[in-house]
Amino acid sequence: MTAYHEDVIASLVEHGERSRKNGKELFEHQAARWVKLQNVHGPVIVRFWSQRGFLERLQAADAMTALSCHAWDRALRGVLIDLALPDTLLNVARFLHHSLFDPREIMDLTKTAGLPEEQVVRRLCDAFYGALAGWSAH
């Protein structure tokens, strides 16, 4: 199961590395790919999702968490730049992103609420930008 999850995340890494986009545009490009991946792989991923919190796994240098950071960090840093926020908020951005883009919630929005993928991406991205701006204000 770990290898399966690693393959899904590795495909997201490759997707981001191939992109010439930056900032929010890159983040939304990655988010759209992530939402699309959940339609195929989400049920398997959530079944074996870690019971430990994201920050705990990040501090423990968990391999899957490190791979996830590799997949998202360039996009997250670009969002911080676009929102004129300091890079010191990278771990906050990672945490908020992980919370909002949880595969269980994505599947809930697409399958239970019946939202089209494009709306899921738009709403989650906007919520992420707002949460990051709100967090940084405190």
JSON list of C-alpha atoms in Angstrom, two decimals:
[
{"chain": "A", "resi": 1, "resn": "MET", "atom": "CA", "xyz": [0.00, 0.00, 0.00]},
{"chain": "A", "resi": 2, "resn": "THR", "atom": "CA", "xyz": [2.86, 2.37, 0.76]},
{"chain": "A", "resi": 3, "resn": "ALA", "atom": "CA", "xyz": [4.32, 1.79, -2.71]},
{"chain": "A", "resi": 4, "resn": "TYR", "atom": "CA", "xyz": [0.91, 2.45, -4.27]},
{"chain": "A", "resi": 5, "resn": "HIS", "atom": "CA", "xyz": [0.57, 5.75, -2.38]},
{"chain": "A", "resi": 6, "resn": "GLU", "atom": "CA", "xyz": [4.17, 6.68, -3.25]},
{"chain": "A", "resi": 7, "resn": "ASP", "atom": "CA", "xyz": [3.43, 6.10, -6.95]},
{"chain": "A", "resi": 8, "resn": "VAL", "atom": "CA", "xyz": [0.41, 8.42, -6.79]},
{"chain": "A", "resi": 9, "resn": "ILE", "atom": "CA", "xyz": [2.41, 11.16, -5.07]},
{"chain": "A", "resi": 10, "resn": "ALA", "atom": "CA", "xyz": [5.39, 10.62, -7.41]},
{"chain": "A", "resi": 11, "resn": "SER", "atom": "CA", "xyz": [3.05, 11.19, -10.37]},
{"chain": "A", "resi": 12, "resn": "LEU", "atom": "CA", "xyz": [2.02, 14.48, -8.76]},
{"chain": "A", "resi": 13, "resn": "VAL", "atom": "CA", "xyz": [5.69, 15.43, -8.29]},
{"chain": "A", "resi": 14, "resn": "GLU", "atom": "CA", "xyz": [6.34, 14.78, -11.99]},
{"chain": "A", "resi": 15, "resn": "HIS", "atom": "CA", "xyz": [3.24, 16.75, -12.96]},
{"chain": "A", "resi": 16, "resn": "GLY", "atom": "CA", "xyz": [4.47, 19.78, -11.03]},
{"chain": "A", "resi": 17, "resn": "GLU", "atom": "CA", "xyz": [8.05, 19.50, -12.26]},
{"chain": "A", "resi": 18, "resn": "ARG", "atom": "CA", "xyz": [6.90, 19.44, -15.89]},
{"chain": "A", "resi": 19, "resn": "SER", "atom": "CA", "xyz": [4.85, 22.60, -15.42]},
{"chain": "A", "resi": 20, "resn": "ARG", "atom": "CA", "xyz": [6.23, 26.00, -16.33]},
{"chain": "A", "resi": 21, "resn": "LYS", "atom": "CA", "xyz": [3.58, 27.70, -14.20]},
{"chain": "A", "resi": 22, "resn": "ASN", "atom": "CA", "xyz": [4.39, 29.62, -11.02]},
{"chain": "A", "resi": 23, "resn": "GLY", "atom": "CA", "xyz": [2.60, 30.96, -7.96]},
{"chain": "A", "resi": 24, "resn": "LYS", "atom": "CA", "xyz": [-1.13, 30.49, -7.64]},
{"chain": "A", "resi": 25, "resn": "GLU", "atom": "CA", "xyz": [-1.30, 29.27, -11.23]},
{"chain": "A", "resi": 26, "resn": "LEU", "atom": "CA", "xyz": [1.03, 26.36, -10.41]},
{"chain": "A", "resi": 27, "resn": "PHE", "atom": "CA", "xyz": [-0.82, 25.67, -7.15]},
{"chain": "A", "resi": 28, "resn": "GLU", "atom": "CA", "xyz": [-4.15, 25.48, -8.96]},
{"chain": "A", "resi": 29, "resn": "HIS", "atom": "CA", "xyz": [-2.58, 23.30, -11.68]},
{"chain": "A", "resi": 30, "resn": "GLN", "atom": "CA", "xyz": [-1.38, 20.87, -8.98]},
{"chain": "A", "resi": 31, "resn": "ALA", "atom": "CA", "xyz": [-4.69, 21.08, -7.12]},
{"chain": "A", "resi": 32, "resn": "ALA", "atom": "CA", "xyz": [-6.62, 20.16, -10.27]},
{"chain": "A", "resi": 33, "resn": "ARG", "atom": "CA", "xyz": [-4.37, 17.14, -10.79]},
{"chain": "A", "resi": 34, "resn": "TRP", "atom": "CA", "xyz": [-4.73, 16.12, -7.12]},
{"chain": "A", "resi": 35, "resn": "VAL", "atom": "CA", "xyz": [-8.53, 16.29, -7.28]},
{"chain": "A", "resi": 36, "resn": "LYS", "atom": "CA", "xyz": [-8.51, 14.24, -10.49]},
{"chain": "A", "resi": 37, "resn": "LEU", "atom": "CA", "xyz": [-6.21, 11.64, -8.87]},
{"chain": "A", "resi": 38, "resn": "GLN", "atom": "CA", "xyz": [-8.68, 11.23, -6.00]},
{"chain": "A", "resi": 39, "resn": "ASN", "atom": "CA", "xyz": [-11.39, 10.01, -8.36]},
{"chain": "A", "resi": 40, "resn": "VAL", "atom": "CA", "xyz": [-9.17, 7.04, -9.21]},
{"chain": "A", "resi": 41, "resn": "HIS", "atom": "CA", "xyz": [-6.93, 6.53, -6.19]},
{"chain": "A", "resi": 42, "resn": "GLY", "atom": "CA", "xyz": [-8.71, 8.27, -3.30]},
{"chain": "A", "resi": 43, "resn": "PRO", "atom": "CA", "xyz": [-10.58, 5.24, -1.96]},
{"chain": "A", "resi": 44, "resn": "VAL", "atom": "CA", "xyz": [-7.35, 3.26, -1.63]},
{"chain": "A", "resi": 45, "resn": "ILE", "atom": "CA", "xyz": [-5.34, 6.17, -0.21]},
{"chain": "A", "resi": 46, "resn": "VAL", "atom": "CA", "xyz": [-7.82, 7.02, 2.55]},
{"chain": "A", "resi": 47, "resn": "ARG", "atom": "CA", "xyz": [-8.14, 3.40, 3.59]},
{"chain": "A", "resi": 48, "resn": "PHE", "atom": "CA", "xyz": [-4.49, 3.40, 4.60]},
{"chain": "A", "resi": 49, "resn": "TRP", "atom": "CA", "xyz": [-4.18, 7.09, 5.57]},
{"chain": "A", "resi": 50, "resn": "SER", "atom": "CA", "xyz": [-1.93, 7.67, 8.55]},
{"chain": "A", "resi": 51, "resn": "GLN", "atom": "CA", "xyz": [-3.52, 8.06, 11.96]},
{"chain": "A", "resi": 52, "resn": "ARG", "atom": "CA", "xyz": [-0.81, 10.53, 12.99]},
{"chain": "A", "resi": 53, "resn": "GLY", "atom": "CA", "xyz": [-1.23, 14.24, 12.38]},
{"chain": "A", "resi": 54, "resn": "PHE", "atom": "CA", "xyz": [0.52, 16.00, 9.52]},
{"chain": "A", "resi": 55, "resn": "LEU", "atom": "CA", "xyz": [2.82, 18.11, 11.70]},
{"chain": "A", "resi": 56, "resn": "GLU", "atom": "CA", "xyz": [3.84, 15.07, 13.74]},
{"chain": "A", "resi": 57, "resn": "ARG", "atom": "CA", "xyz": [4.73, 13.20, 10.55]},
{"chain": "A", "resi": 58, "resn": "LEU", "atom": "CA", "xyz": [6.56, 16.25, 9.19]},
{"chain": "A", "resi": 59, "resn": "GLN", "atom": "CA", "xyz": [8.69, 16.57, 12.34]},
{"chain": "A", "resi": 60, "resn": "ALA", "atom": "CA", "xyz": [9.41, 12.83, 12.31]},
{"chain": "A", "resi": 61, "resn": "ALA", "atom": "CA", "xyz": [10.67, 13.10, 8.71]},
{"chain": "A", "resi": 62, "resn": "ASP", "atom": "CA", "xyz": [8.09, 10.53, 7.54]},
{"chain": "A", "resi": 63, "resn": "ALA", "atom": "CA", "xyz": [8.96, 9.42, 3.99]},
{"chain": "A", "resi": 64, "resn": "MET", "atom": "CA", "xyz": [5.44, 9.88, 2.56]},
{"chain": "A", "resi": 65, "resn": "THR", "atom": "CA", "xyz": [5.12, 13.31, 4.14]},
{"chain": "A", "resi": 66, "resn": "ALA", "atom": "CA", "xyz": [8.50, 14.33, 2.69]},
{"chain": "A", "resi": 67, "resn": "LEU", "atom": "CA", "xyz": [7.40, 13.12, -0.75]},
{"chain": "A", "resi": 68, "resn": "SER", "atom": "CA", "xyz": [4.15, 15.07, -0.42]},
{"chain": "A", "resi": 69, "resn": "CYS", "atom": "CA", "xyz": [6.12, 18.20, 0.51]},
{"chain": "A", "resi": 70, "resn": "HIS", "atom": "CA", "xyz": [8.29, 17.64, -2.56]},
{"chain": "A", "resi": 71, "resn": "ALA", "atom": "CA", "xyz": [5.14, 17.51, -4.69]},
{"chain": "A", "resi": 72, "resn": "TRP", "atom": "CA", "xyz": [3.67, 20.73, -3.27]},
{"chain": "A", "resi": 73, "resn": "ASP", "atom": "CA", "xyz": [6.43, 23.00, -1.92]},
{"chain": "A", "resi": 74, "resn": "ARG", "atom": "CA", "xyz": [7.25, 24.88, -5.13]},
{"chain": "A", "resi": 75, "resn": "ALA", "atom": "CA", "xyz": [3.55, 25.67, -5.59]},
{"chain": "A", "resi": 76, "resn": "LEU", "atom": "CA", "xyz": [3.09, 26.58, -1.91]},
{"chain": "A", "resi": 77, "resn": "ARG", "atom": "CA", "xyz": [6.11, 28.89, -1.98]},
{"chain": "A", "resi": 78, "resn": "GLY", "atom": "CA", "xyz": [4.68, 30.52, -5.10]},
{"chain": "A", "resi": 79, "resn": "VAL", "atom": "CA", "xyz": [1.38, 31.15, -3.34]},
{"chain": "A", "resi": 80, "resn": "LEU", "atom": "CA", "xyz": [3.25, 32.74, -0.42]},
{"chain": "A", "resi": 81, "resn": "ILE", "atom": "CA", "xyz": [5.04, 35.03, -2.88]},
{"chain": "A", "resi": 82, "resn": "ASP", "atom": "CA", "xyz": [1.80, 35.90, -4.72]},
{"chain": "A", "resi": 83, "resn": "LEU", "atom": "CA", "xyz": [0.10, 36.72, -1.40]},
{"chain": "A", "resi": 84, "resn": "ALA", "atom": "CA", "xyz": [3.16, 38.72, -0.22]},
{"chain": "A", "resi": 85, "resn": "LEU", "atom": "CA", "xyz": [3.62, 36.41, 2.77]},
{"chain": "A", "resi": 86, "resn": "PRO", "atom": "CA", "xyz": [6.99, 35.34, 4.20]},
{"chain": "A", "resi": 87, "resn": "ASP", "atom": "CA", "xyz": [8.52, 31.96, 3.42]},
{"chain": "A", "resi": 88, "resn": "THR", "atom": "CA", "xyz": [8.60, 31.36, 7.18]},
{"chain": "A", "resi": 89, "resn": "LEU", "atom": "CA", "xyz": [4.91, 30.43, 6.79]},
{"chain": "A", "resi": 90, "resn": "LEU", "atom": "CA", "xyz": [5.76, 27.41, 4.63]},
{"chain": "A", "resi": 91, "resn": "ASN", "atom": "CA", "xyz": [4.92, 24.89, 7.36]},
{"chain": "A", "resi": 92, "resn": "VAL", "atom": "CA", "xyz": [1.63, 26.72, 7.99]},
{"chain": "A", "resi": 93, "resn": "ALA", "atom": "CA", "xyz": [0.90, 26.57, 4.26]},
{"chain": "A", "resi": 94, "resn": "ARG", "atom": "CA", "xyz": [1.74, 22.86, 4.25]},
{"chain": "A", "resi": 95, "resn": "PHE", "atom": "CA", "xyz": [-0.56, 22.24, 7.22]},
{"chain": "A", "resi": 96, "resn": "LEU", "atom": "CA", "xyz": [-3.49, 24.23, 5.82]},
{"chain": "A", "resi": 97, "resn": "HIS", "atom": "CA", "xyz": [-3.09, 22.66, 2.41]},
{"chain": "A", "resi": 98, "resn": "HIS", "atom": "CA", "xyz": [-3.01, 19.17, 3.89]},
{"chain": "A", "resi": 99, "resn": "SER", "atom": "CA", "xyz": [-6.12, 19.92, 5.95]},
{"chain": "A", "resi": 100, "resn": "LEU", "atom": "CA", "xyz": [-8.17, 21.32, 3.08]},
{"chain": "A", "resi": 101, "resn": "PHE", "atom": "CA", "xyz": [-7.05, 18.95, 0.34]},
{"chain": "A", "resi": 102, "resn": "ASP", "atom": "CA", "xyz": [-7.60, 15.73, 2.28]},
{"chain": "A", "resi": 103, "resn": "PRO", "atom": "CA", "xyz": [-8.66, 12.99, -0.17]},
{"chain": "A", "resi": 104, "resn": "ARG", "atom": "CA", "xyz": [-11.66, 12.09, 2.02]},
{"chain": "A", "resi": 105, "resn": "GLU", "atom": "CA", "xyz": [-13.01, 15.61, 1.77]},
{"chain": "A", "resi": 106, "resn": "ILE", "atom": "CA", "xyz": [-12.33, 15.83, -1.96]},
{"chain": "A", "resi": 107, "resn": "MET", "atom": "CA", "xyz": [-14.27, 12.61, -2.53]},
{"chain": "A", "resi": 108, "resn": "ASP", "atom": "CA", "xyz": [-17.06, 13.94, -0.30]},
{"chain": "A", "resi": 109, "resn": "LEU", "atom": "CA", "xyz": [-17.32, 17.09, -2.43]},
{"chain": "A", "resi": 110, "resn": "THR", "atom": "CA", "xyz": [-17.20, 15.29, -5.77]},
{"chain": "A", "resi": 111, "resn": "LYS", "atom": "CA", "xyz": [-19.22, 12.18, -4.97]},
{"chain": "A", "resi": 112, "resn": "THR", "atom": "CA", "xyz": [-21.56, 13.12, -2.12]},
{"chain": "A", "resi": 113, "resn": "ALA", "atom": "CA", "xyz": [-22.11, 16.81, -2.89]},
{"chain": "A", "resi": 114, "resn": "GLY", "atom": "CA", "xyz": [-21.87, 16.16, -6.64]},
{"chain": "A", "resi": 115, "resn": "LEU", "atom": "CA", "xyz": [-19.67, 19.17, -7.36]},
{"chain": "A", "resi": 116, "resn": "PRO", "atom": "CA", "xyz": [-17.74, 19.13, -10.64]},
{"chain": "A", "resi": 117, "resn": "GLU", "atom": "CA", "xyz": [-13.98, 18.83, -10.21]},
{"chain": "A", "resi": 118, "resn": "GLU", "atom": "CA", "xyz": [-13.44, 22.40, -11.45]},
{"chain": "A", "resi": 119, "resn": "GLN", "atom": "CA", "xyz": [-15.70, 23.78, -8.69]},
{"chain": "A", "resi": 120, "resn": "VAL", "atom": "CA", "xyz": [-13.97, 21.66, -6.07]},
{"chain": "A", "resi": 121, "resn": "VAL", "atom": "CA", "xyz": [-10.58, 23.00, -7.16]},
{"chain": "A", "resi": 122, "resn": "ARG", "atom": "CA", "xyz": [-11.81, 26.61, -7.26]},
{"chain": "A", "resi": 123, "resn": "ARG", "atom": "CA", "xyz": [-13.51, 26.47, -3.87]},
{"chain": "A", "resi": 124, "resn": "LEU", "atom": "CA", "xyz": [-10.67, 24.65, -2.10]},
{"chain": "A", "resi": 125, "resn": "CYS", "atom": "CA", "xyz": [-8.04, 26.97, -3.61]},
{"chain": "A", "resi": 126, "resn": "ASP", "atom": "CA", "xyz": [-9.99, 30.06, -2.57]},
{"chain": "A", "resi": 127, "resn": "ALA", "atom": "CA", "xyz": [-10.51, 28.61, 0.92]},
{"chain": "A", "resi": 128, "resn": "PHE", "atom": "CA", "xyz": [-6.78, 27.87, 1.13]},
{"chain": "A", "resi": 129, "resn": "TYR", "atom": "CA", "xyz": [-5.82, 31.42, 0.12]},
{"chain": "A", "resi": 130, "resn": "GLY", "atom": "CA", "xyz": [-8.26, 32.87, 2.66]},
{"chain": "A", "resi": 131, "resn": "ALA", "atom": "CA", "xyz": [-7.11, 30.55, 5.44]},
{"chain": "A", "resi": 132, "resn": "LEU", "atom": "CA", "xyz": [-3.47, 31.35, 4.77]},
{"chain": "A", "resi": 133, "resn": "ALA", "atom": "CA", "xyz": [-4.13, 35.10, 4.76]},
{"chain": "A", "resi": 134, "resn": "GLY", "atom": "CA", "xyz": [-6.20, 34.81, 7.93]},
{"chain": "A", "resi": 135, "resn": "TRP", "atom": "CA", "xyz": [-3.58, 32.73, 9.71]},
{"chain": "A", "resi": 136, "resn": "SER", "atom": "CA", "xyz": [-0.81, 35.15, 8.75]},
{"chain": "A", "resi": 137, "resn": "ALA", "atom": "CA", "xyz": [-2.77, 38.09, 10.19]},
{"chain": "A", "resi": 138, "resn": "HIS", "atom": "CA", "xyz": [-2.41, 36.69, 13.71]}
]
